[in-house]
């Protein structure tokens, strides 16, 4: 399934990627770049409320541990794990942006792949 992005989120993410120094363009950035190229761009006022966008808060359930975690996906300079704010350039941020609540998502962390259903809130 392809992601849905608001026009403003698309512009923000595209600009972020273009302005990243080469040494910061890792696997997650390449994945995010692929995601935004395949995304359906929607006018900001037409985006469904259940689509995870920049600054959206969502919950994920780790299917292995049954642990429920709440996060907000933000721009890199706003990320703060102590406040549950994750960067859009993080593996989880890339996996969630533009997708609908209730979907089961998979993403890769240094410790291996994770699979979880997500809920926007």
C-alpha angles and dihedrals in degrees: 000000000000123000126248118226132183114239090247094049089049092052092046094049093043091051092046092054094045092052098046115113113248093248090061096052100100135151094293092053090051090050092048091048089053091048095052092047090056096039125114106237113220128188108259094245092050099054115117114247091234094062115101110237136170106300093018117139116220141168127228129194115212101222093206098052099021086229115153113215129185122210142168118217110224142162115284096257090055096050115122118160091197087064092041091248112143127191120250084232092060119100091251093045091052091047095051107037113107097007130116125255116258095036121128109238134190127204137168123243127180087263094052142277122329127201123195143153112240132211125198116219 
